[in-house]
Short mmCIF file of C-alpha atoms and ligand atoms in Angstrom, two decimals:
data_model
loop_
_atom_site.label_atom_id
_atom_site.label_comp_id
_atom_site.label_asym_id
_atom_site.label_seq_id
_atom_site.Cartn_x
_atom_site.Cartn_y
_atom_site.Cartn_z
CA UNK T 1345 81.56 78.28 112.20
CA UNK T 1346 82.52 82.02 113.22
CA UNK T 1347 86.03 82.64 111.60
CA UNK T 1348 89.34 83.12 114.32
CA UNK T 1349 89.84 86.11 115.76
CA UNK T 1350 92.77 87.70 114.31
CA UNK T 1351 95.59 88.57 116.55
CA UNK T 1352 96.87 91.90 117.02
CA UNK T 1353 100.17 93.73 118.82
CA UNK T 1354 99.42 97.52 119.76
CA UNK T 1355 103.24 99.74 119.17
CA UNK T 1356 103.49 102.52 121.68
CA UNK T 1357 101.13 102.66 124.61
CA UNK T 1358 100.87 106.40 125.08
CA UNK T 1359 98.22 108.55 125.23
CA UNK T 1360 95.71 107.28 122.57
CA UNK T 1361 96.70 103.57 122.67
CA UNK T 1362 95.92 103.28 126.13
CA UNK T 1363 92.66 105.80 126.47
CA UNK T 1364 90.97 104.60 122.76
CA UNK T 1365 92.51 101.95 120.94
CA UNK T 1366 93.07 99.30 123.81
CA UNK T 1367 89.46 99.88 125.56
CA UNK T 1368 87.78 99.44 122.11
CA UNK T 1369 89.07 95.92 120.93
CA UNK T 1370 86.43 93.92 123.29
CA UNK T 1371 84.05 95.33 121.11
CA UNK T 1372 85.71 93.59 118.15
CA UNK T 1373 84.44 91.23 116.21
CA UNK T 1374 87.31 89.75 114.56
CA UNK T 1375 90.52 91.05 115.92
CA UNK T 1376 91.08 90.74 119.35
CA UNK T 1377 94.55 92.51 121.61
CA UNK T 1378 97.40 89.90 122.36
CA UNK T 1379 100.49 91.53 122.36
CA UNK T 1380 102.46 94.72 123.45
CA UNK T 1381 105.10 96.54 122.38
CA UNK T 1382 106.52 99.53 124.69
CA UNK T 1383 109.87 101.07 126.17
CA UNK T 1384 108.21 100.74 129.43
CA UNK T 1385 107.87 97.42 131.17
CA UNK T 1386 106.09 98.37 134.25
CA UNK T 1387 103.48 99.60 132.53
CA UNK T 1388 103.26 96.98 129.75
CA UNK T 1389 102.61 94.42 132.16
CA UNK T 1390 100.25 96.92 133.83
CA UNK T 1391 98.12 97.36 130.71
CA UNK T 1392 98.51 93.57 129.67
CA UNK T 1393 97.30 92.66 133.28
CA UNK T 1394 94.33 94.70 132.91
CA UNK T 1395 93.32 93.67 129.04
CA UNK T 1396 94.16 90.06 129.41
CA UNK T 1397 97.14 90.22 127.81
CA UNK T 1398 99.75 87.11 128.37
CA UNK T 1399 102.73 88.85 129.52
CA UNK T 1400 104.83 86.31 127.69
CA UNK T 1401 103.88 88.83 124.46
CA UNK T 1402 104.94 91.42 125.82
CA UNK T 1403 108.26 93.31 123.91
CA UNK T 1404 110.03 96.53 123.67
CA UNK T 1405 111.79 98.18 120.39
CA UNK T 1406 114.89 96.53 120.99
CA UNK T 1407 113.45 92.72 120.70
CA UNK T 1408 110.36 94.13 118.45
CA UNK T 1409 112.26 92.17 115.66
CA UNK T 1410 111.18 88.69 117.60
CA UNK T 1411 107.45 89.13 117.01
CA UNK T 1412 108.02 87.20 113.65
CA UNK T 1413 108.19 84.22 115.35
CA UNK T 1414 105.30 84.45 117.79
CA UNK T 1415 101.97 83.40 115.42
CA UNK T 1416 99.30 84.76 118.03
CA UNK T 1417 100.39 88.01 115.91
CA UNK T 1418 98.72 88.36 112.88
CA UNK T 1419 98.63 92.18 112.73
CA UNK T 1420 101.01 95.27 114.48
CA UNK T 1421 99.52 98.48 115.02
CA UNK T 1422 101.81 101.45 114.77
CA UNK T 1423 100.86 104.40 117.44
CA UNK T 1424 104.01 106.22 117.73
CA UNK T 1425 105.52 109.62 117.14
CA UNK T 1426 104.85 110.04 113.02
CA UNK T 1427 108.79 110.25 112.64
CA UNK T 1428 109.14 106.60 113.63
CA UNK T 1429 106.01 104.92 111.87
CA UNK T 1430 107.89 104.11 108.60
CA UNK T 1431 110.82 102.19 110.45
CA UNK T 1432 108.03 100.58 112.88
CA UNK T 1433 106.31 99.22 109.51
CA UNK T 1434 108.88 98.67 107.30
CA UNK T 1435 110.26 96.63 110.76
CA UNK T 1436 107.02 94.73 111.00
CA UNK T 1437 106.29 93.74 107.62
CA UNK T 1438 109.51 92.37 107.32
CA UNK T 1439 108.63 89.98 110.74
CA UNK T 1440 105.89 89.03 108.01
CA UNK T 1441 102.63 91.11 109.75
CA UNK T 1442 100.21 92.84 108.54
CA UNK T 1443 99.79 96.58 109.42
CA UNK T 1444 97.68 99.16 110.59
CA UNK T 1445 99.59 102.54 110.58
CA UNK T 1446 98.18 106.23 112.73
CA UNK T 1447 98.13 109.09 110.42
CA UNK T 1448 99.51 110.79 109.29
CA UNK T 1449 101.21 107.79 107.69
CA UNK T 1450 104.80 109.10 107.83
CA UNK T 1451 106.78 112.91 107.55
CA UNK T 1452 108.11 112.71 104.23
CA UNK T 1453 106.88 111.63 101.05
CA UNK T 1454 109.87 108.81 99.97
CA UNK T 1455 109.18 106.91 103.41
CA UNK T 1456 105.19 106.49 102.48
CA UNK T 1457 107.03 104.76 99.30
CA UNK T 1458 109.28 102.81 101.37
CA UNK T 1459 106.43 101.52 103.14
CA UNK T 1460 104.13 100.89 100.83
CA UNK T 1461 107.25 98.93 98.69
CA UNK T 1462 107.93 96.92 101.87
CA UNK T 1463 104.45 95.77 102.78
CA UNK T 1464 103.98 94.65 99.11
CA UNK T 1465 107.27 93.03 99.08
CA UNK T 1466 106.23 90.76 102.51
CA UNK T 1467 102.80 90.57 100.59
CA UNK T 1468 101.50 91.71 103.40
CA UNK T 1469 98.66 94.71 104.23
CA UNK T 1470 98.92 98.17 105.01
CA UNK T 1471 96.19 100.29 106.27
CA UNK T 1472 96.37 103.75 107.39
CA UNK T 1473 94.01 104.48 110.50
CA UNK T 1474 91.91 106.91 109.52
CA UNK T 1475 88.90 106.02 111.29
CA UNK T 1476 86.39 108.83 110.22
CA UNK T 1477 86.11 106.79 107.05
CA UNK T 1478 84.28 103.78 108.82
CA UNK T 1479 82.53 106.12 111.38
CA UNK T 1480 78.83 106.52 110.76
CA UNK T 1481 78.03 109.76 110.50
CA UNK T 1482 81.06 110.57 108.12
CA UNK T 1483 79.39 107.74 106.11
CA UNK T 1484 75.99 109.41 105.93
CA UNK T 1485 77.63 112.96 105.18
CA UNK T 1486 79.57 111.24 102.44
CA UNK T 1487 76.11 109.36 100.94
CA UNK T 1488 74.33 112.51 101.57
CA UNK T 1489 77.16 114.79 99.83
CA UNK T 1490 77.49 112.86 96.80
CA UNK T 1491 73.82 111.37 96.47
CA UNK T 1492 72.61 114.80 95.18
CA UNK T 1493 70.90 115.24 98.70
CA UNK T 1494 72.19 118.85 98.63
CA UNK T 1495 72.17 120.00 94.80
CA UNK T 1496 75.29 120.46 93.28
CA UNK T 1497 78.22 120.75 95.38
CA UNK T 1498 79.96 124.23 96.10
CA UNK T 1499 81.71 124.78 98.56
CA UNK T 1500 82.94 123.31 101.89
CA UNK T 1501 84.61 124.53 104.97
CA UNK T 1502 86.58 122.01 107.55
CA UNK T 1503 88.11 123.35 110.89
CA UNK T 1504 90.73 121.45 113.15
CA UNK T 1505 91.77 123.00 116.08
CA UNK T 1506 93.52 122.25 119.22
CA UNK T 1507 95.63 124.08 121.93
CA UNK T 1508 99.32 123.14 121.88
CA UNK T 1509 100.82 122.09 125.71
CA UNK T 1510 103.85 121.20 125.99
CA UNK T 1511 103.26 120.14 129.58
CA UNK T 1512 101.22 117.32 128.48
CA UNK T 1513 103.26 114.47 127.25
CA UNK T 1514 101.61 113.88 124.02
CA UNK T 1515 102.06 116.99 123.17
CA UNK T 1516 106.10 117.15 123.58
CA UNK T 1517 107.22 115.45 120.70
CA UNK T 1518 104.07 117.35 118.59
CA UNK T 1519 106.72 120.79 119.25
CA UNK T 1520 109.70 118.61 117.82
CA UNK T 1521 109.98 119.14 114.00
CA UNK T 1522 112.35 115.61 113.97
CA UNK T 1523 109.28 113.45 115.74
CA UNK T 1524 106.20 115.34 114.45
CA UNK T 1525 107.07 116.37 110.99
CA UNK T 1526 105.00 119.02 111.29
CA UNK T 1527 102.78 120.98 113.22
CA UNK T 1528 99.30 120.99 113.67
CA UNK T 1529 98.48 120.18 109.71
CA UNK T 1530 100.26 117.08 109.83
CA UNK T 1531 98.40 116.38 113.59
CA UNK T 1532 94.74 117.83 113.09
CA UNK T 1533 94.39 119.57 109.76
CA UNK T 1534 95.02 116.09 107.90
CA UNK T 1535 91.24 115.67 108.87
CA UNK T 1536 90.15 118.60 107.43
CA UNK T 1537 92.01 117.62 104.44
CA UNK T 1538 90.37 114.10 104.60
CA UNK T 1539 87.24 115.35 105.03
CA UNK T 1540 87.44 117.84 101.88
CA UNK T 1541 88.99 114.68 99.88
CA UNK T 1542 86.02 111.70 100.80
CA UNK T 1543 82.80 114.32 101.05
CA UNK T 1544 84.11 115.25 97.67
CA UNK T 1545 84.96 111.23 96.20
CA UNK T 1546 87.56 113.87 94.25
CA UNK T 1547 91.18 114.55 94.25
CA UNK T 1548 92.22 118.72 94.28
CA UNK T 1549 93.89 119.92 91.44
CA UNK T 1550 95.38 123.21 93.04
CA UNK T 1551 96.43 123.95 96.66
CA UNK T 1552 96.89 127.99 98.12
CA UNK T 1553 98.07 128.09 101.87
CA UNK T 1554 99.47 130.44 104.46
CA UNK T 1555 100.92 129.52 107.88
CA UNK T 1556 101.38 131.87 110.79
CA UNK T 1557 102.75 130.84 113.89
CA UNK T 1558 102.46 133.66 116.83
CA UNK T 1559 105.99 135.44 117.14
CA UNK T 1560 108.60 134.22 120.07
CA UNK T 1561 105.98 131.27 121.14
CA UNK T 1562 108.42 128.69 122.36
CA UNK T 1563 105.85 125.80 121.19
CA UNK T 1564 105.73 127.19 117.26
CA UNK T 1565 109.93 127.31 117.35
CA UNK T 1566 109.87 124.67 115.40
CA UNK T 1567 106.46 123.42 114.11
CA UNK T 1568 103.41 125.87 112.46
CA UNK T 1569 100.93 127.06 114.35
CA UNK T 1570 98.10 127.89 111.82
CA UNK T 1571 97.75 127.07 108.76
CA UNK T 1572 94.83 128.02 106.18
CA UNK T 1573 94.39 126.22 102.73
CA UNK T 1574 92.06 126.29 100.17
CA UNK T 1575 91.90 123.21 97.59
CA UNK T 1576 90.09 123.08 94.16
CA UNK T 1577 88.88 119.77 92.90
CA UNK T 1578 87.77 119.54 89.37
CA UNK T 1579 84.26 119.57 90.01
CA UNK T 1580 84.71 123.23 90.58
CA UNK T 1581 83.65 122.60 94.42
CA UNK T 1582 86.33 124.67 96.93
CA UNK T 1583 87.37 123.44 99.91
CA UNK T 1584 88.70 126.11 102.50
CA UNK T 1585 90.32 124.40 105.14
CA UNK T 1586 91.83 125.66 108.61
CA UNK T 1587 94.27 124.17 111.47
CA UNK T 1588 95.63 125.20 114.16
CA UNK T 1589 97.28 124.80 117.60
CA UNK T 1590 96.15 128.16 118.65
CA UNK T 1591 92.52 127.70 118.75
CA UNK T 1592 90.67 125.34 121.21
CA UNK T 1593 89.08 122.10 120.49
CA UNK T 1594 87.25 122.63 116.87
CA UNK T 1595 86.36 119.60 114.67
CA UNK T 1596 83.79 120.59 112.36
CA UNK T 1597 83.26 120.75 108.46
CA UNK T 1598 80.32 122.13 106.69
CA UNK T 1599 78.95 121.21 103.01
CA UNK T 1600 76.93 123.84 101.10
CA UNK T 1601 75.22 122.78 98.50
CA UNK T 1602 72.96 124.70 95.86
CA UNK T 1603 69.67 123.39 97.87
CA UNK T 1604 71.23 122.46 101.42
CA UNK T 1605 73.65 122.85 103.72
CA UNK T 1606 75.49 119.92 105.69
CA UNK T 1607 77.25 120.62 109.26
CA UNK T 1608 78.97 117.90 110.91
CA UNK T 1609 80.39 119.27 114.32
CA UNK T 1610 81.71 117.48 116.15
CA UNK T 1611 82.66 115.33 113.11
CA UNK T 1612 85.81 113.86 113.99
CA UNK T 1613 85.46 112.93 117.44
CA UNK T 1614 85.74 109.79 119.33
CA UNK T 1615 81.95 109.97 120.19
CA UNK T 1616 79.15 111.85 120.20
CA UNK T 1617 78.64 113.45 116.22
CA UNK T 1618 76.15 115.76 115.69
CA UNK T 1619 74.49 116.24 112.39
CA UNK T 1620 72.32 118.58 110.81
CA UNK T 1621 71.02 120.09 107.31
CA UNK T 1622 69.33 122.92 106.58
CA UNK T 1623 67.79 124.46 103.57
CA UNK T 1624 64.61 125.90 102.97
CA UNK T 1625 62.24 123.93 104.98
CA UNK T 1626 64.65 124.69 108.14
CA UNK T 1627 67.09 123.01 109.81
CA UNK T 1628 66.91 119.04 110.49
CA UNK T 1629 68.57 117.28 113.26
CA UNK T 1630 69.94 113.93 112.11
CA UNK T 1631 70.37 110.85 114.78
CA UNK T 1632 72.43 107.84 113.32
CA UNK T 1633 73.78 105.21 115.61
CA UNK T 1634 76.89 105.59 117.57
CA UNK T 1635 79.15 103.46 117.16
CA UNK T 1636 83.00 102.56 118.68
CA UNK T 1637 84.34 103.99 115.00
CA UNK T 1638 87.94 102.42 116.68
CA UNK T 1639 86.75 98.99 116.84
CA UNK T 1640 85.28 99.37 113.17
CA UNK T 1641 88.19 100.48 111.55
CA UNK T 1642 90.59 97.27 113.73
CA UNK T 1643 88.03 94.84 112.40
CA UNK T 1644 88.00 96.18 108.64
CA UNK T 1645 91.63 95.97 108.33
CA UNK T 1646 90.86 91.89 109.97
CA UNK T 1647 88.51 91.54 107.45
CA UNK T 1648 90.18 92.51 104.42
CA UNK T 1649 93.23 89.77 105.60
CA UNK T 1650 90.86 87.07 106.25
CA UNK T 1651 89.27 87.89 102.98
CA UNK T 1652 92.00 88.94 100.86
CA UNK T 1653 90.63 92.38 100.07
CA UNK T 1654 92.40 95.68 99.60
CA UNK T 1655 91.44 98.12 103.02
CA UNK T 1656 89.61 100.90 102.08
CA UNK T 1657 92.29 103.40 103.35
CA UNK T 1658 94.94 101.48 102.05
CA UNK T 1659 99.16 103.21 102.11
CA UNK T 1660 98.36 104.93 98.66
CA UNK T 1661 95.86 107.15 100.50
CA UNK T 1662 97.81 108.01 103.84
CA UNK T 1663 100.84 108.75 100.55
CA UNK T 1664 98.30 111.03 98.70
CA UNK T 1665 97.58 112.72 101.69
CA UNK T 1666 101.33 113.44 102.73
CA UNK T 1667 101.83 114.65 99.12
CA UNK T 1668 98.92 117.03 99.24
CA UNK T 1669 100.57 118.44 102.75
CA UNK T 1670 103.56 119.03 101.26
CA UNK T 1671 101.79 120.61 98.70
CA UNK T 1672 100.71 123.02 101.01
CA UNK T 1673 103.83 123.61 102.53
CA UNK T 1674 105.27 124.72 99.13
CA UNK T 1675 102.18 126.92 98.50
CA UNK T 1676 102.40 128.58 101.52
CA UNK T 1677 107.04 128.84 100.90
CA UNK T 1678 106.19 130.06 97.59
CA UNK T 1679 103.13 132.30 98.46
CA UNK T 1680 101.69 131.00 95.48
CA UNK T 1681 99.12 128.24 94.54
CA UNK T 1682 100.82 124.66 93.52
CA UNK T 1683 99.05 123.09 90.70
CA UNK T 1684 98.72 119.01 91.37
CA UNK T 1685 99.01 116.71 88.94
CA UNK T 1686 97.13 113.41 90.28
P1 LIG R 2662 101.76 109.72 122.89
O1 LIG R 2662 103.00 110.56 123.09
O2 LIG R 2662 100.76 109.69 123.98
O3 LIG R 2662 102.17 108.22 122.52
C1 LIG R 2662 103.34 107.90 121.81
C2 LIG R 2662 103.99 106.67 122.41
O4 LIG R 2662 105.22 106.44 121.74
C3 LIG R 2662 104.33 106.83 123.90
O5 LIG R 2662 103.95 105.66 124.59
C4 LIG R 2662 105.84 106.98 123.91
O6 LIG R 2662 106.46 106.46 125.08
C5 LIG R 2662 106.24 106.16 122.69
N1 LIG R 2662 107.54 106.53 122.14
C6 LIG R 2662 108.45 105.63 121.72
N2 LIG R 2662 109.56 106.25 121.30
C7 LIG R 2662 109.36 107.57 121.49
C8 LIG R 2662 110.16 108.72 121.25
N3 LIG R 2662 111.39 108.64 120.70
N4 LIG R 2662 109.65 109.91 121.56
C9 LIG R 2662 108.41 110.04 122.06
N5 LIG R 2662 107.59 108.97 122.30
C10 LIG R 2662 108.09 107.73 122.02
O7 LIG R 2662 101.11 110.26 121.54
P2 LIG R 2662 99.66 109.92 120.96
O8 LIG R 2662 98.81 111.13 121.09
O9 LIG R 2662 99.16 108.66 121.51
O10 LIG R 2662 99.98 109.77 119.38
C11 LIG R 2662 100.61 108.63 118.83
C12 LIG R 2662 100.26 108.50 117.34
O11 LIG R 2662 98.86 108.32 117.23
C13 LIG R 2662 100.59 109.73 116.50
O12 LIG R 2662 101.01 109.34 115.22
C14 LIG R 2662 99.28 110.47 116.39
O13 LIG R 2662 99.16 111.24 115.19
C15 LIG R 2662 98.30 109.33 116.39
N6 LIG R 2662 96.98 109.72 116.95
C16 LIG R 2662 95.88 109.44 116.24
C17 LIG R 2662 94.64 109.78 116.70
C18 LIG R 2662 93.41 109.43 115.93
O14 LIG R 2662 92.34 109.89 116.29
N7 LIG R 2662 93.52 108.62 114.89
C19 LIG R 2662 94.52 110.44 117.94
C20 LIG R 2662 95.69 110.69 118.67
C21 LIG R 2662 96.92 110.33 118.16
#
């Protein structure tokens, strides 16, 4: 008999909730949408009407508490500003659900702790979304990376760029240190970071960064513009790294190797990867099968519940990552590298 769908409640219905998240989960296997959680309730019963959604399961922050006693929940998704994901999952694991938390997990380093502390203490899971780690052809660049497909690893470049606009609503709270937590490392270079951390398998030993936001640009008053880092893993293989708000829609990383060279770019979109490696026979297209990498990463955390398994992004990663920024704030402070002691 096919096991239950699990039951899930979506936190925030903003820009990504509504356009990616919420149009992915009838392609779900095991988790399917049944509750809301928004400051808005015009549109909550808009988007509940539209995704089948009983508006009885609908709530808002103030009576987010309740969900603990509604048991078509099994799971809360957290898709707020990154400021307010610790109280939303400390909040929910508490109410006795499991979580799935966007990156970057929180701002500081102590409320990744709380959160972790607080999910084990409900005995309950936490799972930080980063989906590029269940999307195929991040899969295939890992297997090819550390298969020995392209020698010995050197070096590897990742790029993360988007323009900063304030008009947008997304992109308000991104300008406000107190929501965001940062600027665009802790929004777009985390996934260059990511990618430098699971092509590798390895953790860096030593971080160098500089920031530079442009002078008297209201949107960089409070959050970075750019920021460059370079990691070193022990392997010996570099990782220079770049994000920005300044530069427009880049998502890329490249892995040389001493016989071939790996591009993935796009590699962290929502759709449409392309892959390619090139050496000395020439370059070679590679075509993998799409698929909805959202829907994936919703029914792995499902999974792991129904079958009592750790997620393979688990809070311990979103924390390492977090650390590692931090990291690269000092570095960049300091203007000096930070050695890290894993
Ligand atoms: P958004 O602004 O569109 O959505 C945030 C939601 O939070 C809105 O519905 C807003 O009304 C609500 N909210 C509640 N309290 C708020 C407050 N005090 N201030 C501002 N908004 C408040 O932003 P988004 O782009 O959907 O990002 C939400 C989260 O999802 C972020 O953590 C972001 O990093 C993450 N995200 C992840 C991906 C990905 O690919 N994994 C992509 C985009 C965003």
């Amino acid at each position: 008999m096919a096991e239950k769908k699990l039951g899930w409640a979506i936190v925030g219905l903003g820009e990504f909730a509504t356009k990616q998240l919420i149009p992915s989960f009838p392609l779900c296997k095991k988790s399917k949408l049944v509750a809301l959680v928004s400051g808005d309730p015009a549109k909550a019963q808009r988007i509940a009407a539209e995704n089948g959604v009983d508006p009885k399961n609908i709530y808002n922050y103030q009576n987010y508490d309740s969900l603990r006693d509604n048991p078509e929940v099994d799971v809360i998704y957290i898709v707020l500003p990154n400021s307010m994901h610790a109280e939303y999952t400390i909040r929910g694991a508490q109410a006795g659900k499991h979580i799935m938390c966007e990156k970057p997990m929180a701002t500081t380093v102590e409320d990744c702790e709380k959160m972790i502390a607080a999910c084990q203490k409900a005995g309950r899971k936490l799972m930080i979304a980063y989906r590029a780690q269940y999307e195929p052809y991040n899969l295939k660049a890992i297997e090819l990376a550390q298969g020995g497909q392209l020698g010995k690893l050197k070096v590897i470049t990742a790029d993360h760029g988007r323009i900063l606009d304030p008009a947008k609503p997304q992109d308000k709270w991104r300008a406000e240190k107190k929501l965001a937590g940062g600027g665009s490392l802790m929004d777009i270079g985390i996934y260059s970071l990511q990618a430098a951390r699971y092509i590798t398998g390895e953790e860096p030993v030593e971080i160098s960064a500089m920031l530079h936001s442009t002078p008297h640009d209201p949107r960089f008053k409070e959050v970075e513009e750019n920021v460059n880092f370079v990691l070193r893993f022990p392997s010996g293989v570099q990782a220079n790294c770049t994000s920005s708000y300044g530069y427009s829609d880049t998502k890329r990383f490249q892995v040389f190797g001493s016989e071939k060279v790996l591009t993935l770019d796009p590699a962290t979109d929502y759709y449409e990867h392309h892959l390619s490696l090139s050496g000395k026979e020439g370059k070679q297209e590679m075509k993998i099968k799409e698929e909805n990498q959202f829907a994936l990463e919703i029914d792995h955390l499902s999974e792991c519940i129904q079958q009592n398994k750790n997620p393979k992004t688990p809070g311990e990663e979103g924390l390492q990552d977090v650390k590692l920024m931090m990291a690269i704030y000092e570095s960049a402070r300091k203007g000096k590298p930070v050695v890290i002691k894993n």
